mmCIF file of C-alpha atoms in Angstrom:
data_model
loop_
_atom_site.group_PDB
_atom_site.id
_atom_site.type_symbol
_atom_site.label_atom_id
_atom_site.label_comp_id
_atom_site.label_asym_id
_atom_site.label_seq_id
_atom_site.Cartn_x
_atom_site.Cartn_y
_atom_site.Cartn_z
ATOM 1 C CA TYR A 50 5.175 35.424 -27.983
ATOM 2 C CA ASN A 51 7.025 32.317 -26.668
ATOM 3 C CA GLN A 52 10.139 34.370 -25.891
ATOM 4 C CA ARG A 53 8.044 36.930 -23.993
ATOM 5 C CA LYS A 54 6.303 34.115 -22.082
ATOM 6 C CA GLN A 55 9.674 32.562 -21.174
ATOM 7 C CA GLU A 56 10.984 35.932 -19.971
ATOM 8 C CA ASN A 57 7.910 36.290 -17.717
ATOM 9 C CA VAL A 58 8.541 32.872 -16.170
ATOM 10 C CA VAL A 59 12.147 33.755 -15.345
ATOM 11 C CA HIS A 60 11.023 37.126 -14.042
ATOM 12 C CA LEU A 61 8.625 35.439 -11.576
ATOM 13 C CA GLY A 62 11.486 33.433 -10.096
ATOM 14 C CA ILE A 63 10.387 30.124 -11.582
ATOM 15 C CA HIS A 64 13.282 27.882 -12.517
ATOM 16 C CA GLU A 65 13.679 24.756 -14.593
ATOM 17 C CA LEU A 66 13.191 21.349 -13.025
ATOM 18 C CA GLY A 67 16.271 20.210 -11.133
ATOM 19 C CA ASP A 68 17.602 17.188 -9.278
ATOM 20 C CA ARG A 69 15.453 17.965 -6.220
ATOM 21 C CA ASP A 70 12.404 17.862 -8.495
ATOM 22 C CA GLY A 71 13.232 14.333 -9.615
ATOM 23 C CA ARG A 72 14.910 15.258 -12.887
ATOM 24 C CA ILE A 73 16.896 12.362 -14.341
ATOM 25 C CA ASP A 74 19.578 12.431 -17.012
ATOM 26 C CA PRO A 75 19.275 8.994 -18.693
ATOM 27 C CA LEU A 76 22.778 9.381 -20.134
ATOM 28 C CA LEU A 77 24.093 8.709 -16.621
ATOM 29 C CA TRP A 78 22.635 5.192 -16.845
ATOM 30 C CA GLU A 79 25.016 4.298 -19.671
ATOM 31 C CA GLY A 80 27.144 1.323 -18.669
ATOM 32 C CA LYS A 81 25.379 0.808 -15.352
ATOM 33 C CA PRO A 82 23.503 -2.415 -14.610
ATOM 34 C CA VAL A 83 19.708 -2.192 -14.633
ATOM 35 C CA PRO A 84 18.475 -2.989 -11.114
ATOM 36 C CA PRO A 85 16.149 -5.993 -11.052
ATOM 37 C CA ARG A 86 12.587 -5.424 -9.885
ATOM 38 C CA GLN A 87 11.945 -6.836 -6.422
ATOM 39 C CA TRP A 88 8.740 -8.814 -5.911
ATOM 40 C CA ILE A 89 6.631 -10.133 -3.071
ATOM 41 C CA VAL A 90 4.675 -12.122 -5.659
ATOM 42 C CA GLU A 91 6.459 -12.191 -9.007
ATOM 43 C CA GLY A 92 4.487 -10.498 -11.740
ATOM 44 C CA LEU A 93 1.713 -9.437 -9.350
ATOM 45 C CA ILE A 94 2.875 -7.608 -6.226
ATOM 46 C CA PRO A 95 6.092 -5.569 -6.414
ATOM 47 C CA ARG A 96 7.940 -4.754 -3.196
ATOM 48 C CA GLY A 97 7.463 -1.239 -1.906
ATOM 49 C CA GLU A 98 4.481 -0.427 -4.106
ATOM 50 C CA VAL A 99 0.812 0.130 -3.326
ATOM 51 C CA THR A 100 -1.130 -2.662 -5.017
ATOM 52 C CA MET A 101 -4.900 -2.975 -5.170
ATOM 53 C CA LEU A 102 -6.930 -6.180 -5.286
ATOM 54 C CA THR A 103 -10.413 -5.478 -6.593
ATOM 55 C CA GLY A 104 -13.624 -7.411 -7.080
ATOM 56 C CA ASN A 105 -17.262 -7.450 -6.121
ATOM 57 C CA GLY A 106 -18.240 -7.783 -2.484
ATOM 58 C CA GLY A 107 -18.378 -11.332 -1.167
ATOM 59 C CA GLU A 108 -16.107 -12.809 -3.841
ATOM 60 C CA GLY A 109 -13.289 -13.736 -1.455
ATOM 61 C CA LYS A 110 -10.824 -10.836 -1.512
ATOM 62 C CA SER A 111 -10.383 -10.966 2.271
ATOM 63 C CA LEU A 112 -9.762 -14.712 2.185
ATOM 64 C CA ILE A 113 -7.236 -14.369 -0.643
ATOM 65 C CA THR A 114 -5.329 -11.681 1.262
ATOM 66 C CA MET A 115 -5.351 -13.839 4.398
ATOM 67 C CA GLN A 116 -3.914 -16.684 2.318
ATOM 68 C CA LEU A 117 -1.154 -14.313 1.178
ATOM 69 C CA LEU A 118 -0.347 -13.240 4.739
ATOM 70 C CA VAL A 119 -0.127 -16.873 5.873
ATOM 71 C CA ALA A 120 1.946 -17.845 2.825
ATOM 72 C CA THR A 121 4.530 -15.158 3.605
ATOM 73 C CA ALA A 122 4.626 -16.248 7.253
ATOM 74 C CA ILE A 123 5.222 -19.931 6.431
ATOM 75 C CA ASN A 124 7.161 -19.409 3.179
ATOM 76 C CA SER A 125 4.742 -21.379 1.022
ATOM 77 C CA ARG A 126 3.093 -20.674 -2.318
ATOM 78 C CA TRP A 127 0.220 -18.267 -2.970
ATOM 79 C CA LEU A 128 -2.005 -18.727 -6.023
ATOM 80 C CA GLY A 129 0.644 -21.108 -7.348
ATOM 81 C CA LYS A 130 3.454 -18.560 -7.032
ATOM 82 C CA ALA A 131 6.416 -18.584 -4.654
ATOM 83 C CA VAL A 132 6.484 -15.914 -1.962
ATOM 84 C CA PRO A 133 9.330 -14.975 0.385
ATOM 85 C CA ARG A 134 9.189 -15.460 4.132
ATOM 86 C CA ILE A 135 8.642 -11.900 5.334
ATOM 87 C CA LYS A 136 6.884 -10.113 8.161
ATOM 88 C CA SER A 137 3.379 -8.923 7.397
ATOM 89 C CA LEU A 138 0.611 -6.841 8.915
ATOM 90 C CA GLY A 139 -3.061 -7.326 8.081
ATOM 91 C CA VAL A 140 -5.623 -4.701 9.132
ATOM 92 C CA TYR A 141 -9.161 -6.033 8.623
ATOM 93 C CA CYS A 142 -12.212 -3.818 9.112
ATOM 94 C CA GLU A 143 -14.979 -6.278 8.243
ATOM 95 C CA ASP A 144 -13.847 -9.375 10.160
ATOM 96 C CA ASP A 145 -13.890 -9.929 13.911
ATOM 97 C CA PRO A 146 -11.072 -11.831 15.660
ATOM 98 C CA GLU A 147 -13.023 -15.103 15.577
ATOM 99 C CA GLU A 148 -13.443 -14.908 11.785
ATOM 100 C CA LEU A 149 -9.763 -14.120 11.322
ATOM 101 C CA GLN A 150 -8.917 -17.138 13.494
ATOM 102 C CA ARG A 151 -11.280 -19.423 11.527
ATOM 103 C CA ARG A 152 -9.808 -18.332 8.192
ATOM 104 C CA SER A 153 -6.232 -18.691 9.427
ATOM 105 C CA ASP A 154 -7.004 -22.126 10.837
ATOM 106 C CA GLY A 155 -8.407 -23.392 7.536
ATOM 107 C CA ILE A 156 -5.400 -22.095 5.607
ATOM 108 C CA LEU A 157 -2.932 -23.550 8.109
ATOM 109 C CA ARG A 158 -4.641 -26.963 8.104
ATOM 110 C CA HIS A 159 -4.459 -26.968 4.297
ATOM 111 C CA HIS A 160 -0.678 -26.512 4.572
ATOM 112 C CA GLY A 161 -0.270 -28.921 7.493
ATOM 113 C CA ARG A 162 0.923 -26.099 9.723
ATOM 114 C CA SER A 163 -0.158 -24.554 13.045
ATOM 115 C CA PHE A 164 -0.634 -21.123 14.602
ATOM 116 C CA ALA A 165 2.854 -21.458 16.092
ATOM 117 C CA ASP A 166 4.191 -20.979 12.549
ATOM 118 C CA LEU A 167 2.699 -17.474 12.265
ATOM 119 C CA ASP A 168 5.403 -15.651 14.219
ATOM 120 C CA GLY A 169 5.967 -13.292 11.254
ATOM 121 C CA MET A 170 2.314 -12.268 10.892
ATOM 122 C CA MET A 171 0.410 -9.609 12.845
ATOM 123 C CA LEU A 172 -3.355 -9.146 12.498
ATOM 124 C CA VAL A 173 -5.600 -6.288 13.587
ATOM 125 C CA SER A 174 -9.398 -6.561 13.700
ATOM 126 C CA ARG A 175 -11.092 -3.160 13.365
ATOM 127 C CA LYS A 176 -14.661 -4.369 12.882
ATOM 128 C CA GLY A 177 -17.061 -1.696 14.133
ATOM 129 C CA MET A 178 -14.290 0.877 14.671
ATOM 130 C CA ASP A 179 -13.417 4.056 12.808
ATOM 131 C CA SER A 180 -10.408 3.143 10.689
ATOM 132 C CA THR A 181 -10.125 6.279 8.574
ATOM 133 C CA MET A 182 -6.503 6.817 7.567
ATOM 134 C CA TYR A 183 -6.994 9.816 5.253
ATOM 135 C CA GLU A 184 -9.350 12.689 6.011
ATOM 136 C CA ALA A 185 -10.568 15.400 3.641
ATOM 137 C CA MET A 186 -13.682 17.469 3.218
ATOM 138 C CA PHE A 187 -15.656 16.669 0.063
ATOM 139 C CA ASN A 188 -14.362 19.565 -2.059
ATOM 140 C CA ASP A 189 -10.911 19.974 -0.483
ATOM 141 C CA MET A 190 -7.909 19.682 -2.761
ATOM 142 C CA VAL A 191 -5.719 18.601 0.142
ATOM 143 C CA GLY A 192 -6.476 16.137 2.910
ATOM 144 C CA ARG A 193 -4.392 14.853 5.774
ATOM 145 C CA PRO A 194 -3.393 11.587 7.419
ATOM 146 C CA SER A 195 -5.374 10.681 10.521
ATOM 147 C CA ALA A 196 -4.050 9.674 13.923
ATOM 148 C CA PHE A 197 -5.014 6.076 13.053
ATOM 149 C CA TYR A 198 -2.799 6.219 9.946
ATOM 150 C CA GLU A 199 0.110 7.344 12.103
ATOM 151 C CA ARG A 200 -0.514 4.428 14.492
ATOM 152 C CA VAL A 201 -0.605 1.906 11.621
ATOM 153 C CA ARG A 202 2.536 3.456 10.132
ATOM 154 C CA LYS A 203 4.397 3.320 13.446
ATOM 155 C CA THR A 204 3.287 -0.282 14.054
ATOM 156 C CA ALA A 205 4.266 -1.419 10.542
ATOM 157 C CA ILE A 206 7.698 0.164 10.766
ATOM 158 C CA GLY A 207 8.314 -1.044 14.315
ATOM 159 C CA TRP A 208 7.211 -4.570 13.394
ATOM 160 C CA GLY A 209 9.336 -4.537 10.246
ATOM 161 C CA ALA A 210 6.394 -5.407 7.998
ATOM 162 C CA GLU A 211 7.318 -5.809 4.348
ATOM 163 C CA LEU A 212 3.712 -6.539 3.383
ATOM 164 C CA ILE A 213 0.719 -4.587 4.678
ATOM 165 C CA VAL A 214 -2.823 -5.637 3.832
ATOM 166 C CA LEU A 215 -5.593 -3.075 4.380
ATOM 167 C CA ASP A 216 -9.081 -4.553 4.027
ATOM 168 C CA SER A 217 -11.030 -2.788 2.701
ATOM 169 C CA LEU A 218 -10.435 0.529 0.956
ATOM 170 C CA TYR A 219 -13.671 2.312 1.823
ATOM 171 C CA ASN A 220 -12.938 1.878 5.535
ATOM 172 C CA PHE A 221 -9.605 3.706 5.255
ATOM 173 C CA PHE A 222 -10.252 6.477 2.711
ATOM 174 C CA GLY A 223 -12.184 9.386 4.218
ATOM 175 C CA GLY A 224 -12.148 11.570 1.150
ATOM 176 C CA ASN A 225 -14.071 12.059 -2.068
ATOM 177 C CA GLU A 226 -13.420 9.001 -4.237
ATOM 178 C CA ASN A 227 -14.053 11.089 -7.348
ATOM 179 C CA ALA A 228 -11.456 13.728 -6.444
ATOM 180 C CA ARG A 229 -8.209 12.718 -8.130
ATOM 181 C CA PRO A 230 -5.995 14.926 -5.955
ATOM 182 C CA GLN A 231 -7.384 13.276 -2.818
ATOM 183 C CA ALA A 232 -7.050 9.742 -4.199
ATOM 184 C CA ASN A 233 -3.494 10.496 -5.320
ATOM 185 C CA GLN A 234 -2.574 11.906 -1.902
ATOM 186 C CA PHE A 235 -3.987 8.805 -0.204
ATOM 187 C CA VAL A 236 -1.991 6.408 -2.402
ATOM 188 C CA ASN A 237 1.193 8.458 -1.938
ATOM 189 C CA MET A 238 0.576 8.494 1.812
ATOM 190 C CA LEU A 239 0.310 4.683 1.831
ATOM 191 C CA ALA A 240 3.415 4.371 -0.332
ATOM 192 C CA SER A 241 5.376 6.404 2.198
ATOM 193 C CA ILE A 242 5.067 3.549 4.715
#
């Protein structure tokens, strides 16, 4: 039976996984140095990876992410951990510009710094606007990036952002949260930035 099944697969033109499919031969790693993992926040936020901060509403997630953005702009510590000085982009859907300014001001005063020190930080206030980045019908297996996603992507790349904060998830994901294919596509889409 297995031989017959294998013959049918070959007959249909289906081939084994290859290099273009991501196949890896671990024997080729022999004698090569293991590349160190790169971090934005060691042990918490790896570079180049989609990372999610979760919690109940009103518990301070937006404030914590603003503290991270400021910390990377002024090269200070965040939650007791060192962070590099990198460019960042924060897209906030629940806070107006005045609230973002108030939060930034409090964080800067805590560090003895000023707004002039935030040359590596870009903020976007989307309160009251449609900020959908991924669109899919409820039962669709495949969705698509929106025009707003493309604008954020172009801005992040043009700015040279190494950290992008999107606050909060439900404003950006226009799919069925219970559909794994859609959620996976959305995360992969974000990772492509």
